[in-house]
mmCIF file of C-alpha atoms and ligand atoms in Angstrom:
data_model
loop_
_atom_site.group_PDB
_atom_site.id
_atom_site.type_symbol
_atom_site.label_atom_id
_atom_site.label_comp_id
_atom_site.label_asym_id
_atom_site.label_seq_id
_atom_site.Cartn_x
_atom_site.Cartn_y
_atom_site.Cartn_z
ATOM 1 C CA VAL K 246 92.138 72.623 83.404
ATOM 2 C CA PRO K 247 89.118 72.636 80.282
ATOM 3 C CA ASN K 248 90.406 71.493 76.993
ATOM 4 C CA ASP K 249 91.620 73.981 74.711
ATOM 5 C CA LEU K 250 91.859 76.986 77.047
ATOM 6 C CA PRO K 251 93.225 80.306 74.961
ATOM 7 C CA LYS K 252 96.987 80.256 76.554
ATOM 8 C CA GLU K 253 96.395 83.883 77.536
ATOM 9 C CA VAL K 254 93.700 82.483 80.100
ATOM 10 C CA LEU K 255 96.508 80.206 81.640
ATOM 11 C CA GLU K 256 98.603 82.852 82.030
ATOM 12 C CA ILE K 257 96.009 84.745 83.882
ATOM 13 C CA ARG K 258 95.089 82.299 86.268
ATOM 14 C CA GLU K 259 99.291 81.766 87.055
ATOM 15 C CA ASP K 260 99.650 85.489 87.150
ATOM 16 C CA ILE K 261 97.242 85.724 89.786
ATOM 17 C CA ARG K 262 98.560 82.910 91.879
ATOM 18 C CA THR K 263 102.376 84.377 91.210
ATOM 19 C CA MET K 264 101.040 87.811 92.565
ATOM 20 C CA ARG K 265 101.950 89.550 89.115
ATOM 21 C CA ILE K 266 98.395 90.544 89.222
ATOM 22 C CA ARG K 267 97.417 91.192 92.492
ATOM 23 C CA GLY K 268 95.212 93.716 94.983
ATOM 24 C CA ALA K 269 91.660 92.800 94.952
ATOM 25 C CA GLY K 270 90.167 95.096 93.179
ATOM 26 C CA ARG K 271 92.593 93.948 89.774
ATOM 27 C CA ILE K 272 92.332 90.197 90.610
ATOM 28 C CA ALA K 273 88.371 90.830 89.862
ATOM 29 C CA ARG K 274 88.974 92.683 86.996
ATOM 30 C CA ALA K 275 91.378 90.268 85.362
ATOM 31 C CA VAL K 276 88.921 87.152 85.908
ATOM 32 C CA ALA K 277 86.468 89.375 84.204
ATOM 33 C CA MET K 278 87.934 89.439 81.426
ATOM 34 C CA ALA K 279 89.263 86.079 81.562
ATOM 35 C CA LEU K 280 86.457 84.689 80.974
ATOM 36 C CA SER K 281 85.633 87.097 78.280
ATOM 37 C CA LYS K 282 88.828 85.654 76.306
ATOM 38 C CA ALA K 283 87.651 82.114 76.959
ATOM 39 C CA ALA K 284 84.171 82.712 75.771
ATOM 40 C CA ALA K 285 85.354 84.599 72.470
ATOM 41 C CA ALA K 286 88.072 81.483 71.990
ATOM 42 C CA PHE K 287 85.254 78.661 72.305
ATOM 43 C CA VAL K 288 85.013 76.953 68.746
ATOM 44 C CA GLY K 289 81.739 74.949 68.338
ATOM 45 C CA ASN K 290 77.840 75.428 68.083
ATOM 46 C CA ASP K 291 76.462 73.292 70.627
ATOM 47 C CA VAL K 292 75.301 75.408 73.584
ATOM 48 C CA ASP K 293 75.473 72.778 76.556
ATOM 49 C CA GLU K 294 79.079 72.436 75.631
ATOM 50 C CA PHE K 295 79.275 76.127 75.774
ATOM 51 C CA VAL K 296 77.876 76.407 78.812
ATOM 52 C CA LYS K 297 79.916 73.196 80.676
ATOM 53 C CA TYR K 298 83.081 74.592 79.261
ATOM 54 C CA MET K 299 82.376 78.177 80.721
ATOM 55 C CA GLU K 300 81.244 76.447 84.081
ATOM 56 C CA GLU K 301 84.928 74.292 84.191
ATOM 57 C CA THR K 302 86.561 77.512 83.606
ATOM 58 C CA ALA K 303 85.035 79.586 86.201
ATOM 59 C CA ALA K 304 86.076 77.077 88.613
ATOM 60 C CA PHE K 305 89.333 76.971 86.960
ATOM 61 C CA LEU K 306 89.573 80.105 87.796
ATOM 62 C CA ARG K 307 88.176 80.497 91.092
ATOM 63 C CA GLY K 308 91.343 78.571 92.356
ATOM 64 C CA ALA K 309 93.408 80.886 91.909
ATOM 65 C CA ARG K 310 94.188 82.620 94.980
ATOM 66 C CA PRO K 311 91.714 81.707 98.093
ATOM 67 C CA THR K 312 91.119 85.179 100.241
ATOM 68 C CA ALA K 313 89.935 87.739 98.160
ATOM 69 C CA VAL K 314 86.482 87.166 97.626
ATOM 70 C CA SER K 315 86.211 89.968 94.663
ATOM 71 C CA LEU K 316 87.546 86.923 92.521
ATOM 72 C CA PRO K 317 84.226 84.661 92.786
ATOM 73 C CA ASN K 318 82.232 87.534 93.367
ATOM 74 C CA ALA K 319 83.539 88.721 89.528
ATOM 75 C CA ILE K 320 82.948 85.127 88.536
ATOM 76 C CA SER K 321 79.392 85.153 89.645
ATOM 77 C CA PHE K 322 78.416 88.272 88.284
ATOM 78 C CA VAL K 323 79.700 86.868 84.866
ATOM 79 C CA MET K 324 78.107 83.776 85.364
ATOM 80 C CA ARG K 325 74.898 84.634 86.349
ATOM 81 C CA ARG K 326 74.180 87.100 83.379
ATOM 82 C CA LEU K 327 74.973 83.582 81.255
ATOM 83 C CA ARG K 328 72.869 81.242 83.560
ATOM 84 C CA GLU K 329 70.063 83.265 83.673
ATOM 85 C CA LYS K 330 69.726 84.602 79.684
ATOM 86 C CA GLY K 331 68.947 81.114 78.447
ATOM 87 C CA ILE K 332 71.074 81.440 75.921
ATOM 88 C CA ALA K 333 69.517 79.580 72.146
ATOM 89 C CA THR K 334 72.986 79.863 70.243
ATOM 90 C CA VAL K 335 76.547 79.832 70.872
ATOM 91 C CA ASP K 336 77.293 83.224 69.805
ATOM 92 C CA GLU K 337 74.442 84.673 71.958
ATOM 93 C CA GLY K 338 76.442 83.189 75.092
ATOM 94 C CA LYS K 339 79.711 84.982 73.981
ATOM 95 C CA ARG K 340 77.805 88.211 73.595
ATOM 96 C CA THR K 341 76.487 88.247 76.938
ATOM 97 C CA VAL K 342 79.719 86.912 78.886
ATOM 98 C CA GLU K 343 81.750 89.614 76.894
ATOM 99 C CA GLU K 344 79.088 91.911 77.734
ATOM 100 C CA ALA K 345 78.513 91.199 81.518
ATOM 101 C CA ALA K 346 82.807 90.704 81.720
ATOM 102 C CA LYS K 347 82.914 94.673 80.356
ATOM 103 C CA GLU K 348 80.032 95.543 82.491
ATOM 104 C CA PHE K 349 81.804 94.612 85.807
ATOM 105 C CA VAL K 350 85.284 95.840 84.483
ATOM 106 C CA GLU K 351 83.351 99.528 83.906
ATOM 107 C CA TYR K 352 81.611 99.044 87.537
ATOM 108 C CA SER K 353 85.026 98.038 89.037
ATOM 109 C CA GLU K 354 86.806 101.167 87.639
ATOM 110 C CA ARG K 355 84.031 103.813 88.362
ATOM 111 C CA ALA K 356 83.476 102.473 91.694
ATOM 112 C CA VAL K 357 87.396 102.724 92.715
ATOM 113 C CA ASP K 358 86.627 106.862 91.943
ATOM 114 C CA GLU K 359 83.851 107.360 93.348
ATOM 115 C CA ILE K 360 85.183 105.913 96.547
ATOM 116 C CA GLY K 361 87.934 108.043 95.848
ATOM 117 C CA GLU K 362 85.619 111.342 96.096
ATOM 118 C CA LEU K 363 83.554 109.912 99.051
ATOM 119 C CA GLY K 364 86.301 108.863 101.052
ATOM 120 C CA ALA K 365 88.160 112.219 100.547
ATOM 121 C CA ARG K 366 85.364 114.160 102.316
ATOM 122 C CA ARG K 367 85.899 112.298 105.697
ATOM 123 C CA PHE K 368 89.772 113.732 106.219
ATOM 124 C CA ARG K 369 90.186 117.242 107.574
ATOM 125 C CA SER K 370 93.089 119.733 106.379
ATOM 126 C CA GLY K 371 96.308 118.793 107.533
ATOM 127 C CA ASP K 372 95.519 115.282 108.260
ATOM 128 C CA VAL K 373 98.607 112.849 108.466
ATOM 129 C CA VAL K 374 97.609 109.707 107.107
ATOM 130 C CA MET K 375 98.866 105.600 107.492
ATOM 131 C CA THR K 376 98.201 102.930 105.269
ATOM 132 C CA HIS K 377 99.636 99.133 104.514
ATOM 133 C CA CYS K 378 100.326 97.058 102.087
ATOM 134 C CA HIS K 379 99.250 98.929 98.283
ATOM 135 C CA SER K 380 95.485 99.220 97.891
ATOM 136 C CA SER K 381 94.130 100.749 94.956
ATOM 137 C CA ALA K 382 91.109 101.964 96.665
ATOM 138 C CA ALA K 383 92.909 103.616 99.437
ATOM 139 C CA ALA K 384 95.359 105.087 97.263
ATOM 140 C CA ALA K 385 92.367 106.610 95.569
ATOM 141 C CA VAL K 386 91.189 108.267 98.813
ATOM 142 C CA LEU K 387 94.452 109.590 99.425
ATOM 143 C CA ALA K 388 95.150 111.040 96.001
ATOM 144 C CA ALA K 389 91.101 112.579 95.967
ATOM 145 C CA ALA K 390 92.113 113.697 99.588
ATOM 146 C CA ARG K 391 95.464 115.006 98.267
ATOM 147 C CA ARG K 392 93.467 116.901 95.220
ATOM 148 C CA ALA K 393 91.409 118.485 98.345
ATOM 149 C CA GLY K 394 94.361 120.004 99.571
ATOM 150 C CA LYS K 395 93.788 118.233 102.749
ATOM 151 C CA VAL K 396 96.465 115.616 103.094
ATOM 152 C CA ASP K 397 100.038 115.802 102.145
ATOM 153 C CA ARG K 398 101.640 113.196 104.529
ATOM 154 C CA VAL K 399 101.583 109.567 104.545
ATOM 155 C CA TYR K 400 103.229 106.944 106.079
ATOM 156 C CA VAL K 401 103.466 104.382 104.305
ATOM 157 C CA LYS K 402 104.545 100.596 105.902
ATOM 158 C CA GLU K 403 106.974 98.161 103.480
ATOM 159 C CA THR K 404 104.656 95.249 104.298
ATOM 160 C CA ARG K 405 106.861 92.205 104.556
ATOM 161 C CA PRO K 406 107.774 89.824 103.008
ATOM 162 C CA ARG K 407 106.344 90.930 99.264
ATOM 163 C CA LEU K 408 107.288 94.895 100.278
ATOM 164 C CA GLN K 409 103.857 95.806 98.405
ATOM 165 C CA GLY K 410 104.381 98.817 100.551
ATOM 166 C CA LEU K 411 107.111 100.110 98.241
ATOM 167 C CA ILE K 412 104.561 100.006 95.053
ATOM 168 C CA ALA K 413 102.115 102.340 97.683
ATOM 169 C CA ALA K 414 104.832 104.415 98.396
ATOM 170 C CA ARG K 415 105.742 105.050 94.310
ATOM 171 C CA VAL K 416 101.584 105.285 93.872
ATOM 172 C CA LEU K 417 101.102 108.142 96.320
ATOM 173 C CA ALA K 418 104.503 109.654 95.494
ATOM 174 C CA ASP K 419 103.224 110.370 91.998
ATOM 175 C CA ALA K 420 99.904 111.751 93.140
ATOM 176 C CA GLY K 421 101.953 114.437 95.044
ATOM 177 C CA LEU K 422 102.096 113.375 98.344
ATOM 178 C CA ASP K 423 104.632 113.165 100.910
ATOM 179 C CA VAL K 424 105.634 109.881 101.560
ATOM 180 C CA ILE K 425 107.351 108.657 104.649
ATOM 181 C CA LEU K 426 108.151 104.626 104.061
ATOM 182 C CA ILE K 427 108.696 102.909 107.544
ATOM 183 C CA PRO K 428 109.256 99.490 108.543
ATOM 184 C CA ASP K 429 106.212 97.921 109.552
ATOM 185 C CA SER K 430 107.559 97.151 112.984
ATOM 186 C CA ALA K 431 107.599 100.905 113.752
ATOM 187 C CA VAL K 432 103.815 101.364 113.532
ATOM 188 C CA ARG K 433 103.509 101.931 116.915
ATOM 189 C CA TYR K 434 106.316 104.507 117.012
ATOM 190 C CA PHE K 435 104.469 106.883 114.478
ATOM 191 C CA MET K 436 101.126 106.179 115.097
ATOM 192 C CA LYS K 437 101.157 109.278 117.636
ATOM 193 C CA ASP K 438 102.362 111.413 114.919
ATOM 194 C CA VAL K 439 99.125 110.035 112.903
ATOM 195 C CA ASP K 440 95.155 110.864 112.654
ATOM 196 C CA ARG K 441 93.693 108.546 110.308
ATOM 197 C CA VAL K 442 94.431 105.081 109.179
ATOM 198 C CA ILE K 443 93.092 103.927 105.435
ATOM 199 C CA VAL K 444 93.266 100.592 104.078
ATOM 200 C CA GLY K 445 92.353 98.554 101.410
ATOM 201 C CA ALA K 446 90.145 95.145 101.637
ATOM 202 C CA ASP K 447 90.599 91.407 100.550
ATOM 203 C CA ALA K 448 86.949 90.525 102.178
ATOM 204 C CA VAL K 449 84.574 92.329 104.252
ATOM 205 C CA ALA K 450 82.413 89.801 106.422
ATOM 206 C CA ALA K 451 78.813 90.199 107.174
ATOM 207 C CA ASN K 452 79.781 90.637 110.649
ATOM 208 C CA GLY K 453 81.848 93.656 109.433
ATOM 209 C CA ALA K 454 85.317 92.047 110.066
ATOM 210 C CA VAL K 455 87.578 93.082 107.521
ATOM 211 C CA VAL K 456 90.110 90.455 106.003
ATOM 212 C CA ASN K 457 93.057 92.424 104.482
ATOM 213 C CA LYS K 458 96.602 92.099 104.199
ATOM 214 C CA VAL K 459 98.513 90.309 107.169
ATOM 215 C CA GLY K 460 99.575 92.857 109.704
ATOM 216 C CA THR K 461 96.309 95.306 109.277
ATOM 217 C CA SER K 462 94.836 94.011 112.294
ATOM 218 C CA VAL K 463 98.002 95.747 114.237
ATOM 219 C CA VAL K 464 97.537 98.843 112.600
ATOM 220 C CA ALA K 465 94.029 98.590 113.749
ATOM 221 C CA LEU K 466 95.332 97.778 117.391
ATOM 222 C CA ALA K 467 97.854 100.637 117.416
ATOM 223 C CA ALA K 468 94.990 102.787 115.793
ATOM 224 C CA LYS K 469 92.379 102.167 118.233
ATOM 225 C CA GLU K 470 95.149 102.767 120.994
ATOM 226 C CA ALA K 471 96.254 106.083 119.849
ATOM 227 C CA ARG K 472 92.418 107.129 119.076
ATOM 228 C CA VAL K 473 93.392 107.604 116.046
ATOM 229 C CA ASN K 474 90.373 106.768 113.350
ATOM 230 C CA PHE K 475 90.580 103.610 111.297
ATOM 231 C CA TYR K 476 88.764 103.416 107.920
ATOM 232 C CA VAL K 477 88.645 100.818 105.031
ATOM 233 C CA ALA K 478 88.277 101.550 101.510
ATOM 234 C CA ALA K 479 86.382 98.642 99.565
ATOM 235 C CA GLU K 480 83.962 98.028 96.700
ATOM 236 C CA THR K 481 80.729 96.148 97.543
ATOM 237 C CA TYR K 482 81.903 93.311 95.316
ATOM 238 C CA LYS K 483 84.519 92.658 98.393
ATOM 239 C CA PHE K 484 81.389 91.814 100.931
ATOM 240 C CA SER K 485 81.647 88.246 100.924
ATOM 241 C CA PRO K 486 78.049 86.261 100.487
ATOM 242 C CA LYS K 487 78.939 83.358 102.150
ATOM 243 C CA THR K 488 79.842 84.866 105.475
ATOM 244 C CA LEU K 489 76.165 85.577 106.040
ATOM 245 C CA ILE K 490 75.369 82.127 106.131
ATOM 246 C CA GLY K 491 78.450 81.723 108.994
ATOM 247 C CA GLU K 492 81.136 80.971 106.714
ATOM 248 C CA LEU K 493 84.753 81.950 107.233
ATOM 249 C CA VAL K 494 87.224 83.710 105.171
ATOM 250 C CA PRO K 495 89.945 81.528 104.192
ATOM 251 C CA ILE K 496 93.146 83.151 104.957
ATOM 252 C CA GLU K 497 95.803 82.206 102.317
ATOM 253 C CA PHE K 498 99.348 80.700 103.264
ATOM 254 C CA ARG K 499 102.105 81.120 101.101
ATOM 255 C CA ASP K 500 105.277 79.584 100.466
ATOM 256 C CA PRO K 501 108.053 80.222 103.137
ATOM 257 C CA ALA K 502 110.791 80.921 101.392
ATOM 258 C CA GLU K 503 108.828 84.462 100.338
ATOM 259 C CA VAL K 504 109.875 85.188 103.905
ATOM 260 C CA VAL K 505 113.560 84.008 104.154
ATOM 261 C CA GLY K 506 114.414 82.289 100.574
ATOM 262 C CA ARG K 507 114.742 79.175 99.413
ATOM 263 C CA GLU K 508 118.699 78.615 100.829
ATOM 264 C CA TRP K 509 118.014 79.675 104.122
ATOM 265 C CA LEU K 510 114.932 76.957 104.578
ATOM 266 C CA GLN K 511 117.638 74.668 103.449
ATOM 267 C CA GLU K 512 119.982 75.859 105.784
ATOM 268 C CA HIS K 513 117.716 75.459 108.713
ATOM 269 C CA PRO K 514 115.453 72.549 108.053
ATOM 270 C CA ASN K 515 114.570 72.581 111.815
ATOM 271 C CA VAL K 516 112.971 75.823 111.820
ATOM 272 C CA GLU K 517 109.323 76.172 110.865
ATOM 273 C CA VAL K 518 108.596 79.643 108.895
ATOM 274 C CA LEU K 519 104.804 80.094 108.582
ATOM 275 C CA ASN K 520 103.621 82.567 105.597
ATOM 276 C CA PRO K 521 99.778 83.648 106.103
ATOM 277 C CA VAL K 522 99.287 86.334 104.044
ATOM 278 C CA PHE K 523 95.832 88.186 105.709
ATOM 279 C CA ASP K 524 94.418 88.636 108.929
ATOM 280 C CA VAL K 525 91.268 89.759 110.167
ATOM 281 C CA THR K 526 90.386 93.118 111.541
ATOM 282 C CA PRO K 527 87.461 92.769 113.695
ATOM 283 C CA ALA K 528 84.494 95.620 113.110
ATOM 284 C CA GLU K 529 85.325 97.127 116.597
ATOM 285 C CA TYR K 530 88.552 98.727 115.464
ATOM 286 C CA ILE K 531 86.857 100.234 112.078
ATOM 287 C CA ASP K 532 84.944 103.313 112.256
ATOM 288 C CA ALA K 533 83.735 103.574 108.480
ATOM 289 C CA ILE K 534 84.352 101.642 105.483
ATOM 290 C CA ILE K 535 84.211 103.585 102.529
ATOM 291 C CA THR K 536 81.952 102.095 99.485
ATOM 292 C CA GLU K 537 81.144 103.275 95.909
ATOM 293 C CA ARG K 538 77.746 103.077 97.597
ATOM 294 C CA GLY K 539 78.559 105.255 100.600
ATOM 295 C CA VAL K 540 80.329 105.521 103.736
ATOM 296 C CA ILE K 541 78.839 103.022 106.116
ATOM 297 C CA SER K 542 79.770 101.530 109.716
ATOM 298 C CA PRO K 543 81.262 97.945 109.606
ATOM 299 C CA TYR K 544 77.893 96.849 111.677
ATOM 300 C CA ALA K 545 75.882 98.010 108.541
ATOM 301 C CA ALA K 546 77.924 95.148 106.120
ATOM 302 C CA PRO K 547 74.527 92.932 106.140
ATOM 303 C CA LEU K 548 72.741 95.524 104.764
ATOM 304 C CA ILE K 549 75.260 95.546 101.873
ATOM 305 C CA LEU K 550 75.023 92.023 101.548
ATOM 306 C CA LEU K 551 71.455 91.584 101.264
ATOM 307 C CA GLU K 552 70.806 94.453 99.516
ATOM 308 C CA GLU K 553 73.333 92.709 96.686
ATOM 309 C CA TYR K 554 72.550 89.220 96.839
ATOM 310 C CA GLY K 555 69.369 88.721 98.702
ATOM 311 C CA VAL K 556 68.174 85.537 99.575
ATOM 312 C CA HIS K 557 70.584 83.393 97.079
ATOM 313 C CA ALA K 558 73.007 83.485 99.907
ATOM 314 C CA TRP K 559 70.464 82.163 102.292
ATOM 315 C CA ASP K 560 70.071 79.307 99.909
HETATM 316 C C1 RUB U 35 96.751 93.165 98.575
HETATM 317 C C2 RUB U 35 95.767 93.433 99.692
HETATM 318 C C3 RUB U 35 95.049 94.811 99.225
HETATM 319 C C4 RUB U 35 93.670 94.210 98.685
HETATM 320 C C5 RUB U 35 92.837 95.805 98.309
HETATM 321 O O1 RUB U 35 97.040 91.518 98.766
HETATM 322 O O2 RUB U 35 95.705 93.006 100.773
HETATM 323 O O3 RUB U 35 94.805 95.869 100.668
HETATM 324 O O4 RUB U 35 93.799 93.603 98.215
HETATM 325 O O5 RUB U 35 93.074 96.139 97.276
HETATM 326 P P1 RUB U 35 97.888 91.037 97.837
HETATM 327 P P2 RUB U 35 92.664 96.987 96.129
HETATM 328 O O6 RUB U 35 98.887 91.857 97.750
HETATM 329 O O7 RUB U 35 98.344 89.762 98.727
HETATM 330 O O8 RUB U 35 96.872 90.824 96.581
HETATM 331 O O9 RUB U 35 91.837 98.409 96.756
HETATM 332 O O10 RUB U 35 93.532 97.465 95.147
HETATM 333 O O11 RUB U 35 91.637 96.061 95.469
#
């Protein structure tokens, strides 16, 4: 941990780790703001010291959670500005970081709105939808489709073990949708009533595979069997540049106590409990990825990556 990092920056990292701040988009905006707060709190006039402190802060924030690639992408967006600017004074460095962070947050919020509008066009009047976990981007699409008078009914999976489905249920009910909350295990039972599925993403790989809340790939499987369209709503900063050079997206495993509770674990020391929190849905299960730049086939993911990161990804 870099020396003199302000308490609020430590808190943001802790809130991401413990999921008080969760969802790939919110995580990305929170780390951008954390860099901004860290920069503002730096004391001194030594430019090299400032840059070193910011690099250490970036590395510290990067470790908050492993899977959502929006986290390192948000950090790179801000830090690239600082590195490329060639700052002459600490004040200039602080301004650069603060402006880049603000720009990222504004871009991100606008992107979610744009995804909502673009995504809603893909729905037809009377469509019944299913979603998994709570994704702000997917919720934006559903809210816009509701406003357009196309979608009324949405099945929301409860999303064990952390029950993000309850958040989605509240958000979507507030947006005026008729929400039907179902246990995760009922996904195939209800798929016959569904016209389209929409979920969010923590990472989109160069091969078009989508990493999202564990269980997403099972929804995709059930949707494919029932010939139900499967859409992903993802801002372009959720595309993973490192997958262009063949790196895999790391899947986070969390505390088994999230699944069965601490007491049960202690009472059953001979049972191993595993808690992977994301899984991979291959491109062949995905009909379209809705981004703020447009709706694409998952097979066009490398084009987004090359446009965004160019040859740097090949370094
Ligand atoms: C959240 C999750 C969401 C994506 C996209 O997982 O898998 O579908 O992060 O969310 P967790 P958004 O609850 O473990 O963070 O569209 O809001 O960025």
